[in-house]
Every structure is written in C-alpha cells, then in structure tokens.
Amino acid sequence: MARPSVDIDAMREQLLELCEDLVRERGAVSFTVSDLAHAANMSPSNLYRFFESKEAVWEAMAERWFRELNDVMEDIVASDLPVREKMFQFFARRLEIKRDRYEAEPDLFQSYMELGNEHFEVIRGYIDLADHYMAQIIGEAMADGYFDGLEIDDVVSLMNLMVQPFVHPDTTAKLWDHATAANLRLVINAILDGLVGVSDRPAERVNGPRLVTLAG
Amino acid sequence: MARPSVDIDAMREQLLELCEDLVRERGAVSFTVSDLAHAANMSPSNLYRFFESKEAVWEAMAERWFRELNDVMEDIVASDLPVREKMFQFFARRLEIKRDRYEAEPDLFQSYMELGNEHFEVIRGYIDLADHYMAQIIGEAMADGYFDGLEIDDVVSLMNLMVQPFVHPDTTAKLWDHATAANLRLVINAILDGLVGVSDRPAERVNGPRLVTLAG
C-alpha cells in the first residue's frame, strides 16, 4: 500500500514547484486552485486529490519554505554546542539560508515575504515553533546564570525585539545590508552579557565596571 | 513685508491638514495636486502658490510628521542627562509620541507608515538626521568607556538593528505589543552593558563573570 502514497507525495511536491513558478511569474498575488490546475494541465477535480482547498495549498507552500529552517533549528537545539555558540548558530544558520535564497532570486524572496505577511495565519505556527526552540536555548542559558531577574517568556519577547532584522528580513529597507553574521555575533554577545531584569538603576551604572574590562 | 509670508505659512498648514484628511479618507494612496486643489476648493494654479509640485506636498507632509520628533531628539541630545538615561529617552520619548498617534488613529498611523515606505526618498533625510543625533549620544557613551572596540558608525548600525521595532513600528506584526517603554529600558541596558567589539571568543565567556553579579 506504500506505492500510491509515495506517488501522491511526489505529485504534491511537483505541484508545489509549480506554485513557486506562479509566484515567480506573478509576484505576491494569491492564486486559486483553478489557476493551479490550469498551470498543471489538470482538471480542478483531479487537483483536489492532492490539495483539498486553497488553504491546503498555502499551508503546503509554507511547510516547504520552513522545512529546512525547522530542521536546522532542531539540529542546533539538540547539539552539544556551548550555549553562546548555540544561540548564535540558531539565528546565523537560518540567516545564511535566507540570504542564499534572497541572493538566488531577490524578487521571489520578496514575494514570499509579502505572502507571509498577507497569510499570517498560515505561518503563525512556524513562528511559535521557532519561539519554542528559542525558549529551550534560553532555558539552558538561564541555567548557566544568564538573564538574571527575567522569566523565559520575557527573554523570548526581548530577544525577538532585538534580533528582528536578522530573523524577519525586510529587504526593502537598508537594514538587510547590516544584518550580517558578524553583526549578529556582536548582538548575541550583547544580549547574553547585557540583558538582565534590572531596569531602574541607570545612574549607578554610568562609568561603572563592565564585563570586558573585568574579564580582560 | 512679513504679512504675506505669515499668511502663506498659515495657508500651507491648513492645506497640510487637508492632506491628512485625504490620507484619512483614502488610505496610503498617493494623490495629485489636482486632487488637493479640488478638496481645497482652489484652482490648481492658485494651489501652486503654496506647493510648487506634488513632491513639495510630500516633503511638507513629512516635515509635519517629523517636526515634534525632531524637536524631542534635539532637546534630549542637548540635555545634561546621564548618558544611559539620555539614550533611553532618545528612543522612549519618540516611541511615546508614535504610540499616542497610533492609539488616536490606528488606520491613519498605518497609512503614514505605508506612505513612508513608498516615498522612502522623502524620509531618508529624517532617518539620517536621527542617526546623526544618535551618533552624538553614542560618542558621549564611548567617552565614558562604553562600546569598547567599536567605531561610532558600527554602533549606529548595530543599535539600529537592535532597536528596530521601537523605532519603526510595524503595527501589523505582534511585536508592536512588546515594544513597551519597560522593554526598551532593558534593551538599552543590554546594549550599553553588552555591546562591545570583541566577537570571536564565545567559549571563554560561558559561565564567566557578569556585570550584574559583580556590581551587586
């Protein structure tokens, strides 16, 4: 009984490549199941064997986009890297994948970003999954004494704020040029060395001792 | 000779309020000088006395949007606040202004954001000006020993990456809910206490001494 299932999976994958061609040609414009059937030279009723609705197509496209990114996150979380390196790689590896995709086809990449914004409900689960993996690394860091005075959820939220241009590249803005691996390393260091829950004693810290001096 | 000039300024200001009404009604859709003349019950030739081109209208609208924000930046840079508080206020005061504008009229705010993205050439100078003011505060911080091993331009770039959701609110994303003054203070602390130019010695810092422990 394995044969038909494999064939359906292979056909779904081919149809998803066709979906990408449609995005490549038309930009971030939603297409219907009929459009896809037409492009595939299939009848809509035949196409529904592979995707039961337009929403199922979007979900499968999102799954295809995030597949490698999720695998990378999973690998890094499971690795025995030191926590600082783990945190850096968690963002750096995905940044590298996104940068490669962007450089291969900038317009296609931008269209995917726009589709993601328009169909946010479809990618919401992937964002939550990334937060879940990030929380595991943050938990390890907290066990090592980092993020004193903060809860894990606070750190997830604060880190998302501080690494945003590395995670969600807005290629229309100049910031993307600055979102390099080298800058990411400095940002991750700043987060690990500087992010704590003490918020209301600014004055006493001015001219105070700093890690780099004390550790030098 | 002051009279006519004052009248022209007052009329320009009224016309800019009318421009805002157009954005309020139509969203982030560009309008022509004719549209504006029609809305103002003026002939296009009369309107050209106040704005010599469509571009002049966009520039005046941007000037109106940034006026209070620029005044606030200038005040903070000139103040004798401690550098940490100055850095915090530099972002917090503008965040407060933007939050007030957003809460007063969310749709209008979003339309202004979209117009800014579409007419980036018009707002570029204001972004450069903000960077210029920020660089002055960073220079003060460096004189106090912060940002060891980094050049001012590096720090401008890194800070822009790390505070992006506080500066350029993408109200369509959930991050805006997290871009609070309390979170901003923790982010500014992390930047001041953690951001240095040493990038390639992750391992030795794990479990190493941290400022909050040493200062405690």
Short mmCIF file of C-alpha atoms in Angstrom, two decimals:
data_model
loop_
_atom_site.label_atom_id
_atom_site.label_comp_id
_atom_site.label_asym_id
_atom_site.label_seq_id
_atom_site.Cartn_x
_atom_site.Cartn_y
_atom_site.Cartn_z
CA MET A 1 0.00 0.00 0.00
CA ALA A 2 3.02 2.30 0.10
CA ARG A 3 3.11 2.97 -3.63
CA PRO A 4 0.09 5.27 -4.07
CA SER A 5 1.07 7.36 -1.06
CA VAL A 6 4.56 7.90 -2.44
CA ASP A 7 3.14 8.90 -5.80
CA ILE A 8 0.80 11.39 -4.19
CA ASP A 9 3.65 12.90 -2.20
CA ALA A 10 5.81 13.15 -5.33
CA MET A 11 2.99 14.79 -7.25
CA ARG A 12 2.29 17.22 -4.41
CA GLU A 13 5.96 18.21 -4.46
CA GLN A 14 5.82 18.80 -8.21
CA LEU A 15 2.67 20.87 -7.80
CA LEU A 16 4.39 22.95 -5.11
CA GLU A 17 7.22 23.66 -7.52
CA LEU A 18 4.58 24.81 -9.96
CA CYS A 19 3.14 27.07 -7.23
CA GLU A 20 6.57 28.60 -6.86
CA ASP A 21 6.68 29.20 -10.61
CA LEU A 22 3.36 31.03 -10.31
CA VAL A 23 4.76 33.26 -7.54
CA ARG A 24 7.89 33.78 -9.62
CA GLU A 25 5.79 34.92 -12.59
CA ARG A 26 3.03 36.87 -10.87
CA GLY A 27 4.60 38.11 -7.64
CA ALA A 28 2.84 38.01 -4.29
CA VAL A 29 -0.60 37.62 -5.82
CA SER A 30 -2.87 34.95 -4.42
CA PHE A 31 -3.91 32.33 -6.97
CA THR A 32 -6.86 29.96 -6.94
CA VAL A 33 -6.94 26.19 -7.14
CA SER A 34 -8.28 26.65 -10.69
CA ASP A 35 -5.22 28.73 -11.62
CA LEU A 36 -3.01 25.98 -10.31
CA ALA A 37 -5.00 23.27 -12.09
CA HIS A 38 -4.74 25.25 -15.33
CA ALA A 39 -0.97 25.64 -14.93
CA ALA A 40 -0.66 21.92 -14.19
CA ASN A 41 -2.83 20.88 -17.13
CA MET A 42 -5.10 19.07 -14.72
CA SER A 43 -8.81 19.29 -14.07
CA PRO A 44 -9.68 21.02 -10.79
CA SER A 45 -11.34 17.81 -9.57
CA ASN A 46 -8.10 15.92 -10.22
CA LEU A 47 -6.10 18.59 -8.43
CA TYR A 48 -8.33 18.29 -5.36
CA ARG A 49 -6.93 14.78 -4.91
CA PHE A 50 -3.65 16.45 -3.92
CA PHE A 51 -4.87 19.63 -2.23
CA GLU A 52 -8.33 19.74 -0.78
CA SER A 53 -8.54 23.55 -0.69
CA LYS A 54 -6.70 26.77 -1.46
CA GLU A 55 -5.76 26.93 2.21
CA ALA A 56 -4.16 23.47 1.93
CA VAL A 57 -2.00 24.82 -0.90
CA TRP A 58 -0.85 27.79 1.19
CA GLU A 59 -0.10 25.51 4.12
CA ALA A 60 1.93 23.15 1.95
CA MET A 61 3.86 26.09 0.46
CA ALA A 62 4.64 27.34 3.97
CA GLU A 63 5.73 23.84 5.03
CA ARG A 64 8.06 23.72 2.02
CA TRP A 65 9.54 27.15 2.83
CA PHE A 66 10.12 26.33 6.51
CA ARG A 67 11.23 22.67 6.15
CA GLU A 68 14.99 23.28 6.00
CA LEU A 69 14.77 26.12 8.53
CA ASN A 70 12.99 23.88 11.04
CA ASP A 71 15.45 21.02 10.51
CA VAL A 72 18.33 23.41 11.21
CA MET A 73 16.70 24.70 14.40
CA GLU A 74 16.04 21.19 15.63
CA ASP A 75 19.65 20.12 14.96
CA ILE A 76 21.08 23.13 16.78
CA VAL A 77 18.85 22.75 19.82
CA ALA A 78 19.82 19.06 20.07
CA SER A 79 23.54 19.78 19.63
CA ASP A 80 26.03 19.99 22.50
CA LEU A 81 27.45 23.36 21.45
CA PRO A 82 28.22 25.82 24.26
CA VAL A 83 25.11 27.89 24.88
CA ARG A 84 26.53 31.10 23.42
CA GLU A 85 27.52 29.40 20.18
CA LYS A 86 24.20 27.59 20.10
CA MET A 87 22.34 30.86 20.41
CA PHE A 88 24.43 32.43 17.66
CA GLN A 89 24.04 29.45 15.29
CA PHE A 90 20.31 29.33 15.95
CA PHE A 91 19.99 32.67 14.17
CA ALA A 92 23.10 32.60 11.96
CA ARG A 93 22.33 29.35 10.15
CA ARG A 94 18.82 30.46 9.27
CA LEU A 95 20.09 33.91 8.26
CA GLU A 96 22.52 32.18 5.89
CA ILE A 97 19.76 30.09 4.33
CA LYS A 98 17.56 33.15 3.87
CA ARG A 99 20.46 35.17 2.47
CA ASP A 100 21.18 32.39 -0.08
CA ARG A 101 17.55 32.30 -1.11
CA TYR A 102 17.45 36.08 -1.38
CA GLU A 103 20.60 36.25 -3.47
CA ALA A 104 19.47 33.44 -5.76
CA GLU A 105 16.16 35.19 -6.55
CA PRO A 106 15.57 38.53 -4.81
CA ASP A 107 12.12 39.12 -6.32
CA LEU A 108 10.89 35.65 -5.46
CA PHE A 109 12.19 36.05 -1.91
CA GLN A 110 10.41 39.39 -1.55
CA SER A 111 7.20 37.84 -2.87
CA TYR A 112 7.41 35.06 -0.27
CA MET A 113 7.88 37.70 2.46
CA GLU A 114 4.77 39.54 1.24
CA LEU A 115 2.76 36.31 1.00
CA GLY A 116 3.80 35.51 4.57
CA ASN A 117 2.55 38.89 5.77
CA GLU A 118 -0.73 38.50 3.87
CA HIS A 119 -1.35 34.93 5.07
CA PHE A 120 -0.03 35.39 8.58
CA GLU A 121 -2.41 32.77 9.99
CA VAL A 122 -0.57 30.15 7.91
CA ILE A 123 2.91 30.99 9.22
CA ARG A 124 1.86 31.72 12.82
CA GLY A 125 2.54 28.10 13.84
CA TYR A 126 6.08 28.23 12.44
CA ILE A 127 6.80 31.41 14.39
CA ASP A 128 5.50 29.76 17.56
CA LEU A 129 7.69 26.73 16.84
CA ALA A 130 10.78 28.93 16.46
CA ASP A 131 9.89 30.62 19.78
CA HIS A 132 9.58 27.19 21.37
CA TYR A 133 13.08 26.17 20.19
CA MET A 134 14.50 29.54 21.22
CA ALA A 135 12.97 29.13 24.68
CA GLN A 136 14.86 25.85 25.09
CA ILE A 137 18.20 27.55 24.39
CA ILE A 138 17.25 30.44 26.67
CA GLY A 139 16.47 27.90 29.40
CA GLU A 140 19.97 26.45 29.03
CA ALA A 141 21.46 29.94 29.22
CA MET A 142 19.46 30.70 32.36
CA ALA A 143 20.76 27.52 33.95
CA ASP A 144 24.23 28.97 33.25
CA GLY A 145 23.28 32.18 35.08
CA TYR A 146 22.31 34.43 32.19
CA PHE A 147 19.22 36.70 32.07
CA ASP A 148 19.10 37.20 35.81
CA GLY A 149 15.76 38.54 37.01
CA LEU A 150 13.85 37.64 33.83
CA GLU A 151 11.37 34.88 33.04
CA ILE A 152 11.87 32.72 29.93
CA ASP A 153 8.87 34.31 28.19
CA ASP A 154 10.29 37.79 28.85
CA VAL A 155 13.58 36.79 27.26
CA VAL A 156 11.83 35.27 24.24
CA SER A 157 9.96 38.53 23.75
CA LEU A 158 13.04 40.74 24.30
CA MET A 159 15.22 38.64 22.02
CA ASN A 160 12.60 38.76 19.28
CA LEU A 161 12.66 42.54 19.56
CA MET A 162 16.47 42.75 19.42
CA VAL A 163 17.17 40.33 16.56
CA GLN A 164 14.19 41.20 14.38
CA PRO A 165 16.11 42.35 11.27
CA PHE A 166 18.11 39.09 11.31
CA VAL A 167 15.02 36.90 11.57
CA HIS A 168 12.43 38.67 9.51
CA PRO A 169 14.42 40.35 6.75
CA ASP A 170 12.67 43.40 5.37
CA THR A 171 14.68 43.54 2.19
CA THR A 172 13.12 46.81 1.15
CA ALA A 173 14.91 48.60 3.99
CA LYS A 174 18.60 49.28 4.16
CA LEU A 175 18.87 47.28 7.39
CA TRP A 176 19.18 44.00 5.50
CA ASP A 177 22.67 45.11 4.36
CA HIS A 178 23.69 45.42 8.00
CA ALA A 179 22.16 42.10 9.10
CA THR A 180 25.44 40.21 8.68
CA ALA A 181 26.74 37.20 10.61
CA ALA A 182 29.49 39.40 12.09
CA ASN A 183 26.94 41.91 13.41
CA LEU A 184 24.72 39.08 14.63
CA ARG A 185 27.58 37.74 16.76
CA LEU A 186 28.01 41.13 18.45
CA VAL A 187 24.25 41.36 19.00
CA ILE A 188 24.07 37.87 20.54
CA ASN A 189 27.02 38.73 22.80
CA ALA A 190 25.28 41.95 23.86
CA ILE A 191 22.09 40.05 24.65
CA LEU A 192 23.88 37.38 26.70
CA ASP A 193 26.18 39.80 28.51
CA GLY A 194 23.82 42.74 28.91
CA LEU A 195 20.24 41.53 29.14
CA VAL A 196 19.05 41.27 32.74
CA GLY A 197 15.86 42.13 34.55
CA VAL A 198 17.15 45.09 36.49
CA SER A 199 15.56 48.08 34.85
CA ASP A 200 15.51 51.04 37.21
CA ARG A 201 19.03 51.79 38.27
CA PRO A 202 20.54 53.59 35.33
CA ALA A 203 22.50 56.23 37.21
CA GLU A 204 24.68 53.90 39.26
CA ARG A 205 25.84 52.04 36.20
CA VAL A 206 27.24 55.02 34.35
CA ASN A 207 31.02 54.73 34.40
CA GLY A 208 30.54 51.51 36.33
CA PRO A 209 32.59 48.36 35.77
CA ARG A 210 31.93 46.48 32.58
CA LEU A 211 32.42 42.85 31.75
CA VAL A 212 35.00 43.33 29.04
CA THR A 213 37.26 45.31 31.38
CA LEU A 214 36.90 42.90 34.26
CA ALA A 215 37.39 39.84 32.11
CA GLY A 216 40.38 41.31 30.18
CA MET B 1 6.62 92.51 4.27
CA ALA B 2 6.03 89.90 7.00
CA ARG B 3 2.27 89.72 6.47
CA PRO B 4 2.08 87.81 3.16
CA SER B 5 4.69 85.29 4.33
CA VAL B 6 2.76 84.55 7.51
CA ASP B 7 -0.43 84.14 5.52
CA ILE B 8 1.29 81.73 3.13
CA ASP B 9 2.62 79.68 6.05
CA ALA B 10 -0.82 79.58 7.68
CA MET B 11 -2.43 78.52 4.42
CA ARG B 12 0.20 75.83 3.83
CA GLU B 13 -0.52 74.47 7.30
CA GLN B 14 -4.26 74.36 6.55
CA LEU B 15 -3.58 72.60 3.27
CA LEU B 16 -1.43 70.03 5.06
CA GLU B 17 -4.32 69.32 7.41
CA LEU B 18 -6.43 68.78 4.32
CA CYS B 19 -3.77 66.37 3.01
CA GLU B 20 -4.10 64.44 6.23
CA ASP B 21 -7.86 64.30 5.73
CA LEU B 22 -7.25 62.81 2.28
CA VAL B 23 -4.99 60.12 3.76
CA ARG B 24 -7.58 59.53 6.47
CA GLU B 25 -10.29 59.01 3.84
CA ARG B 26 -8.37 57.18 1.14
CA GLY B 27 -5.57 55.39 2.97
CA ALA B 28 -1.99 55.26 1.75
CA VAL B 29 -2.92 56.22 -1.80
CA SER B 30 -0.94 58.93 -3.50
CA PHE B 31 -2.99 61.93 -4.55
CA THR B 32 -2.27 64.58 -7.13
CA VAL B 33 -2.03 68.33 -6.76
CA SER B 34 -5.35 68.47 -8.64
CA ASP B 35 -6.97 66.20 -6.04
CA LEU B 36 -5.72 68.51 -3.33
CA ALA B 37 -6.87 71.63 -5.20
CA HIS B 38 -10.30 70.08 -5.65
CA ALA B 39 -10.54 69.20 -1.94
CA ALA B 40 -9.46 72.75 -1.04
CA ASN B 41 -11.89 74.38 -3.46
CA MET B 42 -8.97 76.11 -5.13
CA SER B 43 -7.78 76.23 -8.69
CA PRO B 44 -4.60 74.20 -9.32
CA SER B 45 -2.81 77.39 -10.35
CA ASN B 46 -3.76 79.01 -7.04
CA LEU B 47 -2.58 75.90 -5.15
CA TYR B 48 0.81 76.07 -6.87
CA ARG B 49 1.41 79.33 -4.97
CA PHE B 50 1.70 77.19 -1.84
CA PHE B 51 3.22 73.96 -3.20
CA GLU B 52 5.16 74.07 -6.42
CA SER B 53 4.87 70.32 -7.08
CA LYS B 54 3.46 67.04 -5.80
CA GLU B 55 6.91 66.31 -4.37
CA ALA B 56 6.76 69.57 -2.40
CA VAL B 57 3.49 68.36 -0.85
CA TRP B 58 5.04 65.03 0.22
CA GLU B 59 8.05 66.83 1.65
CA ALA B 60 5.86 69.21 3.63
CA MET B 61 3.79 66.29 4.94
CA ALA B 62 6.97 64.52 6.07
CA GLU B 63 8.22 67.71 7.71
CA ARG B 64 4.93 67.97 9.58
CA TRP B 65 5.12 64.32 10.72
CA PHE B 66 8.73 64.59 11.91
CA ARG B 67 8.61 68.10 13.41
CA GLU B 68 7.81 67.11 17.01
CA LEU B 69 10.01 64.01 16.80
CA ASN B 70 12.99 66.10 15.68
CA ASP B 71 12.42 68.72 18.39
CA VAL B 72 12.40 65.97 21.00
CA MET B 73 15.64 64.46 19.71
CA GLU B 74 17.32 67.84 19.67
CA ASP B 75 16.22 68.58 23.26
CA ILE B 76 17.46 65.23 24.54
CA VAL B 77 20.83 65.47 22.83
CA ALA B 78 21.32 68.98 24.28
CA SER B 79 20.24 67.93 27.78
CA ASP B 80 22.65 67.09 30.60
CA LEU B 81 21.03 63.75 31.42
CA PRO B 82 23.40 60.87 32.26
CA VAL B 83 24.26 59.09 29.04
CA ARG B 84 22.26 55.94 29.84
CA GLU B 85 19.11 57.93 30.56
CA LYS B 86 19.76 60.10 27.51
CA MET B 87 19.99 57.01 25.30
CA PHE B 88 16.79 55.62 26.79
CA GLN B 89 14.86 58.89 26.44
CA PHE B 90 16.10 59.32 22.88
CA PHE B 91 14.03 56.27 21.89
CA ALA B 92 11.38 56.29 24.64
CA ARG B 93 10.10 59.82 24.04
CA ARG B 94 9.65 59.20 20.33
CA LEU B 95 8.07 55.81 21.00
CA GLU B 96 5.56 57.55 23.27
CA ILE B 97 4.69 60.10 20.59
CA LYS B 98 4.25 57.38 17.97
CA ARG B 99 2.18 55.25 20.37
CA ASP B 100 -0.11 58.23 21.07
CA ARG B 101 -0.54 58.84 17.37
CA TYR B 102 -1.21 55.17 16.76
CA GLU B 103 -3.78 54.91 19.54
CA ALA B 104 -5.54 58.09 18.43
CA GLU B 105 -5.99 56.83 14.86
CA PRO B 106 -4.56 53.37 14.10
CA ASP B 107 -5.57 53.37 10.41
CA LEU B 108 -4.16 56.84 9.78
CA PHE B 109 -0.92 55.83 11.51
CA GLN B 110 -0.64 52.69 9.38
CA SER B 111 -1.27 54.74 6.24
CA TYR B 112 1.54 57.14 7.18
CA MET B 113 3.88 54.15 7.70
CA GLU B 114 2.97 52.82 4.24
CA LEU B 115 3.39 56.24 2.64
CA GLY B 116 6.82 56.49 4.26
CA ASN B 117 7.84 53.14 2.78
CA GLU B 118 6.53 54.11 -0.65
CA HIS B 119 8.17 57.54 -0.63
CA PHE B 120 11.36 56.50 1.11
CA GLU B 121 13.39 59.17 -0.70
CA VAL B 122 11.34 61.83 1.13
CA ILE B 123 12.02 60.46 4.62
CA ARG B 124 15.64 59.37 4.04
CA GLY B 125 16.94 62.74 5.29
CA TYR B 126 14.98 62.41 8.54
CA ILE B 127 16.44 58.94 9.14
CA ASP B 128 19.93 60.31 8.53
CA LEU B 129 19.22 63.14 10.97
CA ALA B 130 18.13 60.67 13.66
CA ASP B 131 21.34 58.69 13.04
CA HIS B 132 23.32 61.90 13.40
CA TYR B 133 21.73 62.69 16.77
CA MET B 134 22.15 59.08 17.91
CA ALA B 135 25.83 59.21 16.94
CA GLN B 136 26.29 62.19 19.28
CA ILE B 137 24.90 60.24 22.23
CA ILE B 138 26.98 57.21 21.26
CA GLY B 139 30.05 59.46 21.20
CA GLU B 140 29.28 60.55 24.77
CA ALA B 141 28.88 56.92 25.81
CA MET B 142 32.19 56.00 24.19
CA ALA B 143 33.89 58.79 26.12
CA ASP B 144 32.50 57.07 29.24
CA GLY B 145 34.10 53.78 28.14
CA TYR B 146 31.16 52.03 26.51
CA PHE B 147 31.29 50.15 23.17
CA ASP B 148 34.92 49.16 23.53
CA GLY B 149 36.48 48.09 20.25
CA LEU B 150 33.76 49.57 18.04
CA GLU B 151 33.68 52.67 15.83
CA ILE B 152 30.78 55.14 16.16
CA ASP B 153 29.37 54.12 12.77
CA ASP B 154 29.42 50.44 13.82
CA VAL B 155 27.46 51.26 16.95
CA VAL B 156 24.92 53.35 14.99
CA SER B 157 24.37 50.39 12.69
CA LEU B 158 24.20 47.80 15.50
CA MET B 159 21.83 49.92 17.58
CA ASN B 160 19.55 50.44 14.61
CA LEU B 161 19.40 46.66 14.23
CA MET B 162 18.66 46.07 17.91
CA VAL B 163 16.00 48.73 18.49
CA GLN B 164 14.22 48.47 15.15
CA PRO B 165 10.74 47.53 16.46
CA PHE B 166 10.83 50.52 18.84
CA VAL B 167 11.81 52.99 16.11
CA HIS B 168 9.97 51.78 13.07
CA PRO B 169 6.77 50.27 14.40
CA ASP B 170 5.34 47.63 12.11
CA THR B 171 1.90 47.70 13.61
CA THR B 172 0.75 44.75 11.53
CA ALA B 173 3.09 42.45 13.47
CA LYS B 174 2.60 41.33 17.03
CA LEU B 175 5.97 42.86 18.01
CA TRP B 176 4.42 46.29 18.44
CA ASP B 177 2.63 44.97 21.56
CA HIS B 178 6.02 44.10 23.06
CA ALA B 179 7.70 47.39 22.12
CA THR B 180 6.97 48.96 25.51
CA ALA B 181 8.99 51.53 27.45
CA ALA B 182 9.79 48.88 30.09
CA ASN B 183 11.21 46.53 27.46
CA LEU B 184 13.05 49.40 25.81
CA ARG B 185 14.86 50.14 29.08
CA LEU B 186 16.08 46.53 29.32
CA VAL B 187 17.17 46.65 25.67
CA ILE B 188 19.10 49.90 26.15
CA ASN B 189 20.75 48.44 29.26
CA ALA B 190 21.72 45.33 27.29
CA ILE B 191 23.20 47.46 24.51
CA LEU B 192 25.21 49.63 26.90
CA ASP B 193 26.36 46.76 29.12
CA GLY B 194 26.82 44.08 26.49
CA LEU B 195 27.73 45.63 23.15
CA VAL B 196 31.49 45.56 22.53
CA GLY B 197 33.67 44.85 19.52
CA VAL B 198 35.04 41.52 20.70
CA SER B 199 33.34 38.95 18.53
CA ASP B 200 35.35 35.75 18.46
CA ARG B 201 35.73 34.48 21.97
CA PRO B 202 32.40 32.91 22.82
CA ALA B 203 33.67 29.89 24.75
CA GLU B 204 35.58 31.73 27.43
CA ARG B 205 32.58 33.84 28.36
CA VAL B 206 30.24 30.99 29.15
CA ASN B 207 29.74 30.86 32.89
CA GLY B 208 32.07 33.86 33.09
CA PRO B 209 31.53 36.82 35.43
CA ARG B 210 28.66 39.12 34.55
CA LEU B 211 28.17 42.76 35.36
CA VAL B 212 25.08 42.38 37.46
CA THR B 213 26.83 39.87 39.71
CA LEU B 214 29.93 41.96 40.10
CA ALA B 215 28.05 45.17 40.72
CA GLY B 216 25.60 43.54 43.12
#
